[in-house]
C-alpha atoms as one frame of an Amber mdcrd trajectory, in Angstrom:
protein
  16.839 -19.471  15.655  13.805 -17.187  16.001  10.870 -16.393  13.739  10.357
 -12.761  12.826   6.807 -11.900  13.924   6.376  -9.410  11.057   6.744 -12.134
   8.423   4.141 -14.769   7.565   5.160 -18.459   7.785   5.199 -19.974   4.292
   4.335 -23.668   4.353   4.461 -24.090   0.567   7.764 -25.946   0.670   7.651
 -27.553   4.118  10.388 -30.139   4.646  11.894 -29.331   1.255  15.139 -27.489
   0.449  14.696 -24.032  -1.081  17.413 -21.629  -2.206  17.060 -17.891  -1.603
  19.453 -15.840  -3.716  19.836 -12.124  -3.003  19.585 -11.293   0.694  18.197
  -7.780   0.724  14.890  -6.878   2.374  12.668  -9.004   0.144  15.111 -11.925
   0.069  15.469 -12.067   3.840  11.706 -11.802   4.276  11.361 -14.842   2.006
  14.091 -16.717   3.859  12.497 -16.091   7.263   9.005 -16.958   6.022  10.105
 -20.168   4.344  12.085 -21.262   7.395   9.136 -20.518   9.705   6.995 -22.679
   7.412   9.313 -25.661   7.698  11.414 -25.346   4.553  15.124 -26.150   4.591
  16.405 -22.744   3.516  19.773 -22.303   1.826  20.897 -18.706   1.316  23.283
 -17.038  -1.073  24.393 -13.496  -1.865  27.456 -12.404  -3.838  28.379 -10.005
  -1.029  30.358 -11.636   1.787  29.150  -9.175   4.459  25.543  -9.884   3.513
  26.152 -13.628   3.698  27.698 -13.169   7.132  24.558 -11.372   8.354  22.379
 -14.247   7.166  24.719 -16.754   8.780  24.439 -14.857  12.074  20.645 -15.274
  11.844  21.043 -19.038  11.668  20.734 -19.587   7.921  22.822 -22.074   5.999
  24.955 -20.535   3.256  25.360 -22.417  -0.007  26.150 -21.158  -3.520  23.639
 -22.809  -5.878  25.948 -22.207  -8.834  28.484 -24.665  -7.401  26.363 -26.747
  -5.028  25.938 -30.483  -5.456  22.556 -30.226  -3.670  20.759 -27.917  -6.103
  18.892 -30.713  -7.887  17.199 -31.587  -4.584  15.706 -28.081  -4.241  11.988
 -27.416  -4.703  12.564 -23.858  -5.908  14.996 -20.997  -6.177  13.652 -17.683
  -4.850  15.453 -14.864  -6.645  15.628 -11.234  -5.508  14.380  -8.870  -8.235
  17.678  -6.997  -8.414  19.546 -10.071  -9.673  19.677 -10.537 -13.471  17.374
 -13.244 -14.760  18.219 -12.776 -18.446  20.153  -9.588 -19.228  22.844  -8.403
 -19.460  23.647 -12.031 -18.557  21.838 -14.498 -16.283  23.313 -14.767 -12.816
  25.267 -18.030 -12.343  22.654 -19.213  -9.837  19.966 -18.729 -12.483  21.892
 -20.731 -15.064  22.468 -23.526 -12.560  18.790 -23.649 -11.582  17.669 -23.677
 -15.211  20.074 -26.520 -15.992  18.752 -28.478 -13.026  15.119 -27.794 -13.951
  14.461 -25.891 -10.715  11.564 -23.417 -10.609  12.689 -19.782 -10.295  10.294
 -17.327  -8.676  10.119 -14.168  -6.575   8.581 -13.053  -3.317   5.375 -11.727
  -4.944   4.700 -15.212  -6.301   5.190 -16.643  -2.803   2.614 -14.200  -1.408
   0.100 -15.163  -4.078   0.536 -18.874  -3.442   0.237 -18.336   0.312  -2.917
 -16.161   0.023  -4.748 -17.359  -3.118  -8.200 -16.284  -1.914  -7.308 -12.599
  -1.631  -7.920 -10.080  -4.421  -4.839  -8.612  -6.067  -4.304  -5.260  -7.727
  -1.009  -4.915  -9.599   0.292  -1.541 -10.758   3.195  -1.037 -13.140   4.522
   1.582 -15.545   7.758   3.421 -16.114   6.569   6.420 -14.116   3.886   7.044
 -11.508   3.447   3.527 -10.161   4.591   4.290  -6.598   2.292   7.293  -6.260
  -0.631   5.401  -7.781  -0.084   2.432  -5.462   0.010   4.661  -2.378  -2.981
   6.646  -3.647  -5.074   3.519  -4.163  -4.145   2.273  -0.700  -5.148   5.614
   0.786  -8.517   5.706  -1.002  -9.365   2.121  -0.081  -8.429   2.601   3.575
 -10.509   5.770   3.730 -13.367   3.769   2.225 -13.138   1.015   4.839 -11.522
  -1.685   2.680  -9.221  -4.229   4.334  -6.142  -3.460   2.224  -2.366  -3.884
   2.359   0.053  -2.155  -0.015   3.650  -2.996  -0.829   5.938  -4.600  -3.385
   8.325  -2.346  -5.292   7.044   0.542  -3.181   9.693  -0.498  -0.666   7.607
  -2.748   1.564   8.502  -6.426   1.007   5.356  -8.345   0.074   5.983 -11.073
   2.635   5.957  -8.575   5.506   2.421  -7.446   4.664  -0.404  -8.432   7.008
  -3.277 -10.639   5.901  -5.725  -8.561   3.875  -8.770  -8.919   1.660  -7.085
  -6.828  -1.050  -3.394  -6.504  -1.833  -2.298  -3.495  -3.870   1.200  -4.131
  -5.195   3.559  -1.900  -7.112   5.248  -4.183  -9.630   8.574  -3.490 -11.300
   9.507  -5.187 -14.556  12.038  -7.244 -12.570   9.358  -8.523 -10.194   6.996
  -9.341 -13.040   9.633 -11.580 -14.605   9.674 -13.567 -11.350   5.884 -13.946
 -11.079   4.862 -16.924 -13.226   1.233 -16.995 -12.072  -1.452 -14.816 -13.624
  -2.441 -13.338 -10.285  -4.025  -9.907 -10.723  -7.755  -9.327 -10.564  -7.073
  -5.723 -11.560  -3.924  -5.069 -13.594  -2.752  -1.509 -14.246  -0.266  -0.392
 -16.894   0.211   3.356 -16.593   2.775   4.100 -19.301   5.898   2.804 -21.006
   8.980   4.815 -21.890  12.506   3.425 -22.379  14.097   2.410 -19.058  16.100
  -0.515 -17.646  17.063  -1.561 -21.167  20.271  -3.143 -19.873  18.138  -5.583
 -17.854  15.746  -6.458 -20.696  17.969  -6.369 -23.763  16.027  -3.707 -25.637
  12.779  -1.751 -25.541  10.741  -4.701 -26.795  12.100  -6.877 -23.982  11.137
  -4.188 -21.479   7.631  -3.921 -22.951   7.177  -7.688 -22.853   8.178  -7.743
 -19.179   5.674  -4.998 -18.359   2.901  -6.757 -20.282   3.180  -9.790 -18.002
   1.013  -7.895 -15.521  -1.886  -8.043 -17.995  -2.283 -11.833 -18.005  -5.872
 -12.327 -16.772  -6.354 -14.254 -13.558  -9.864 -15.269 -14.621 -12.714 -14.185
 -16.874 -13.558 -11.258 -14.582 -10.060  -9.756 -14.566  -9.886  -6.064 -15.488
  -7.038  -4.282 -17.262  -6.602  -0.538 -16.698  -4.245   1.024 -19.237  -2.951
   4.537 -19.735  -3.236   5.940 -23.249  -1.195   9.123 -22.813   1.796   7.644
 -24.652   1.954   5.452 -27.764   3.372   2.185 -26.427   0.728   1.594 -23.768
  -1.993   3.036 -26.025  -1.095   0.444 -28.654  -1.312  -2.315 -26.049  -4.760
  -1.051 -25.021  -5.943  -1.122 -28.634  -4.751  -4.703 -29.065  -6.421  -5.920
 -25.870  -9.702  -4.355 -26.931  -9.477  -6.145 -30.281  -8.895  -9.370 -28.358
 -12.086  -8.787 -26.367 -10.399  -8.203 -23.007 -12.226  -6.199 -20.312 -10.340
  -2.907 -20.266 -10.566   0.592 -18.862  -8.638   3.259 -20.784  -7.354   6.138
 -18.647  -5.665   9.406 -19.535  -4.837  12.770 -17.990  -8.146  14.045 -19.409
 -10.252  11.344 -17.734 -13.181  12.745 -15.805 -14.222  13.459 -13.126 -10.702
  13.721 -11.742  -9.090  16.022 -14.324 -11.224  19.054 -13.459 -10.715  18.493
  -9.726  -6.956  18.614 -10.133  -7.103  21.650 -12.424  -9.159  23.373  -9.725
  -6.400  22.730  -7.169  -8.491  20.366  -5.051  -5.764  17.713  -4.983  -2.441
  19.435  -4.192  -0.454  16.176  -4.137  -1.591  15.289  -7.674  -0.514  18.273
  -9.775   0.033  18.144 -13.529  -0.919  15.704 -16.266   0.913  12.843 -14.555
  -1.115  13.427 -11.384  -4.300  13.312 -13.411  -3.322   9.982 -14.951  -2.433
   8.538 -11.550  -5.743   9.772 -10.151  -7.686   8.382 -13.106  -6.119   4.962
 -12.562  -6.855   5.062  -8.840 -10.456   6.113  -9.537 -10.962   3.182 -11.923
  -9.451   0.696  -9.450 -11.524   1.889  -6.501 -14.689   1.957  -8.578 -14.045
  -1.626  -9.737 -13.673  -2.632  -6.082 -17.095  -1.190  -5.273 -16.392   2.203
  -3.698 -18.775   5.065  -4.351 -17.734   8.051  -6.449 -18.139  10.361  -3.462
 -15.830   8.219  -1.329 -13.207   8.013  -4.092 -13.167  11.747  -4.721 -12.786
  12.441  -1.006  -9.821  10.081  -0.939  -8.230  11.932  -3.858  -8.646  15.258
  -2.085  -7.102  14.032   1.158  -4.151  12.149  -0.332  -0.960  13.634   1.177
   1.490  12.369  -1.447   4.700  10.351  -1.242   8.195  11.326  -0.223  10.519
  12.149  -3.139   7.656  12.373  -5.652   6.813  16.056  -6.052   6.882  16.295
  -2.284   6.332  19.826  -1.011   8.958  20.417   1.638   8.467  24.030   2.741
   7.744  27.568   1.680  10.520  29.950   2.790  10.119  33.694   2.275   7.468
  32.944  -0.341   9.559  30.354  -2.223   8.206  26.783  -2.293  10.668  23.863
  -2.403   9.642  20.578  -4.028  11.511  17.302  -3.693  11.119  15.170  -6.807
  14.290  13.115  -6.329  12.514   9.994  -7.619  12.595  11.552 -11.115  15.646
   9.607 -12.260  14.908   9.847 -15.991  13.867  12.568 -18.393  10.287  11.352
 -18.797   9.702  11.421 -15.052  11.258  14.878 -14.690   9.072  16.112 -17.537
   6.045  15.262 -15.439   7.231  17.606 -12.708   8.122  20.445 -15.061   4.726
  20.137 -16.750   2.974  20.899 -13.463   4.522  24.305 -12.672   5.728  27.585
 -14.185   8.603  29.923 -13.374  10.646  26.979 -12.104  14.086  27.148 -10.532
  15.173  23.702 -11.593  17.858  21.637  -9.855  18.866  18.772 -12.135  21.728
  16.405 -12.835  23.481  13.443 -11.315  24.571  10.292 -13.071  23.206  10.480
 -16.601  21.171   7.698 -18.184  20.999   6.526 -21.776  18.297   8.181 -23.845
  19.203  11.834 -23.363  16.883  14.623 -22.287  14.690  15.164 -25.335  11.521
  14.377 -23.370  12.121  17.637 -21.472  12.453  19.915 -24.519   8.805  20.943
 -24.547   8.920  22.006 -20.895  12.011  24.192 -20.821   9.779  27.241 -21.373
   8.505  26.621 -17.839  12.028  26.868 -16.380  13.310  30.272 -15.272  16.801
  29.082 -14.328  18.539  25.690 -14.229  21.062  24.758 -11.541  23.007  21.688
 -12.655  24.807  19.226 -10.408  26.789  15.998 -10.581  28.481  14.116 -13.392
  25.878  15.048 -15.999  25.996  18.820 -15.371  28.139  19.721 -18.379  26.209
  17.379 -20.696  22.896  18.862 -19.571  24.244  22.386 -20.009  25.192  21.556
 -23.612  21.727  20.133 -24.228  19.985  23.199 -22.762  22.190  25.610 -24.709
  20.882  29.159 -24.650  17.251  28.203 -24.138  17.381  28.664 -20.352  19.856
  30.548 -18.115  22.071  27.913 -16.520  24.426  27.673 -13.548  26.875  24.796
 -13.078  26.425  24.390  -9.337  28.232  21.077  -8.892  26.696  20.071  -5.575
  23.149  19.938  -4.273  23.949  22.267  -1.383  25.368  24.938  -3.695  22.402
  24.630  -6.047  19.829  25.009  -3.274  21.504  28.091  -1.842  21.844  29.763
  -5.229  18.279  28.928  -6.271  16.882  30.309  -3.017  18.818  33.559  -3.266
  17.648  34.075  -6.820  14.011  33.054  -6.343  13.403  35.141  -3.202  14.416
  38.345  -5.014  12.480  37.850  -8.249   8.812  38.739  -8.738   6.343  35.931
  -9.451   8.923  33.319  -8.559   7.885  29.749  -9.145   9.044  26.829  -7.025
  12.548  25.461  -6.542  12.282  21.862  -7.752  14.788  19.058  -7.404  13.804
  16.871 -10.363  17.149  15.470 -11.486  16.336  13.495 -14.671  19.386  11.457
 -13.615  20.326   8.671 -11.253  21.853   9.582  -7.901  24.830   7.245  -7.769
  27.531   9.798  -8.516  26.967  11.664  -5.242  24.327   9.735  -3.266  23.634
   6.088  -2.435  20.115   6.243  -3.886  17.358   8.693  -4.735  15.938   8.504
  -1.204  19.225   9.682   0.319  19.399  12.456  -2.278  15.835  13.538  -1.482
  16.453  13.456   2.262  19.560  15.589   1.768  17.472  18.085  -0.214  14.893
  18.213   2.570  17.513  18.714   5.285  19.345  21.415   3.348  16.130  23.289
   2.595  14.957  23.212   6.209  18.381  24.517   7.304  18.121  27.630   5.108
  17.803  30.932   7.004  14.474  32.586   6.265  12.268  35.298   7.729   9.116
  33.258   7.217   8.579  29.551   6.786   5.814  27.027   6.374   6.878  23.385
   6.617   4.670  20.770   4.987   4.310  17.194   6.183   3.363  15.135   3.154
   4.781  11.744   4.001   2.290   8.958   4.480   3.206   5.883   6.428   2.595
   2.692   4.508
């Protein structure tokens, strides 16, 4: 039985039994940290192969839904992917609630282990990953001792000790964070998403609003006002007398910088909103305006979020595979003109109406996956359309068309759909796009490296 050196020991529940349910990256980080801190860790996952992996690492396996020992537990640590309320609580959740056992997530464990640090929490339907990475970049450039993680893909309990933690927070994670922990809380925007996990839009909004609970009298809320739901929340907080910074895609001084092309990784109105939020956070943490603006200019961007892959024979390819809903894809289409748009996959509820206003920016649509026919019906005769079926076919056809047309815009993969019909997740889909683009034959090529290590 060995302790993973990348995970902090958590002494919160020393000598006490604790259940960890959901043994993905964040769950296993919690299990290792709790065990290293002296807790008696009991693990469970509905997947037998995953349980076997935990067993091989020396963990005891016990299903809390049927265990006679649950009432002895100090807490149940739940992975964010496991339903807490909707569409139905997981059996382990019901058992813990019946037994009166506290249910929490890994972000809560970090906060309890490092209560003297400052915490910045960033949420929103779209843009939270980019904003989190951008803030981390600006603060590092400005000499701040910072660690970034959370929903960004870096389990919170693997982060090093830091003076400031910048955490991307999903609605699932917020439900599992009972403490009001954020010194600076950011709500970028709210559009319908994950409704199956929250019951309805109001349930989703209430989950997002949990980030805004003030840690103390000095806590700051930064809220986007580019869409009505978050704008309404901002208005209410101001009426309540809460310290608040309102940000929008027109917020200065960042909007003009982006319009002038000084920040290539932050194109379009969405990039301006992300930059405005990052500016407000960094300013609240004491950085100078000059330092913040330099950080904005040097930010290289994130993989799968409007990531420039290459320019081949004058045609630029952009990987926006993270755009798994219409609102997110609209942000990409709003940033460019003359677009050769690759879209489709596994369709989501809500349709594609958020993209209607941006179809004039699309020169040709190449549709893939299960949703191709549905998207073609929605587009109608507004944009020339090809039912490509697969990503490889779409990329080849888009390249051949774009390289022969004057004033060609970029080829953008911005699917407005989930990936699960053809790919395991959006990252795999984006990596496939990158590999296929770089394999295209071309007379001239410029390859961009825009991925920033966390």
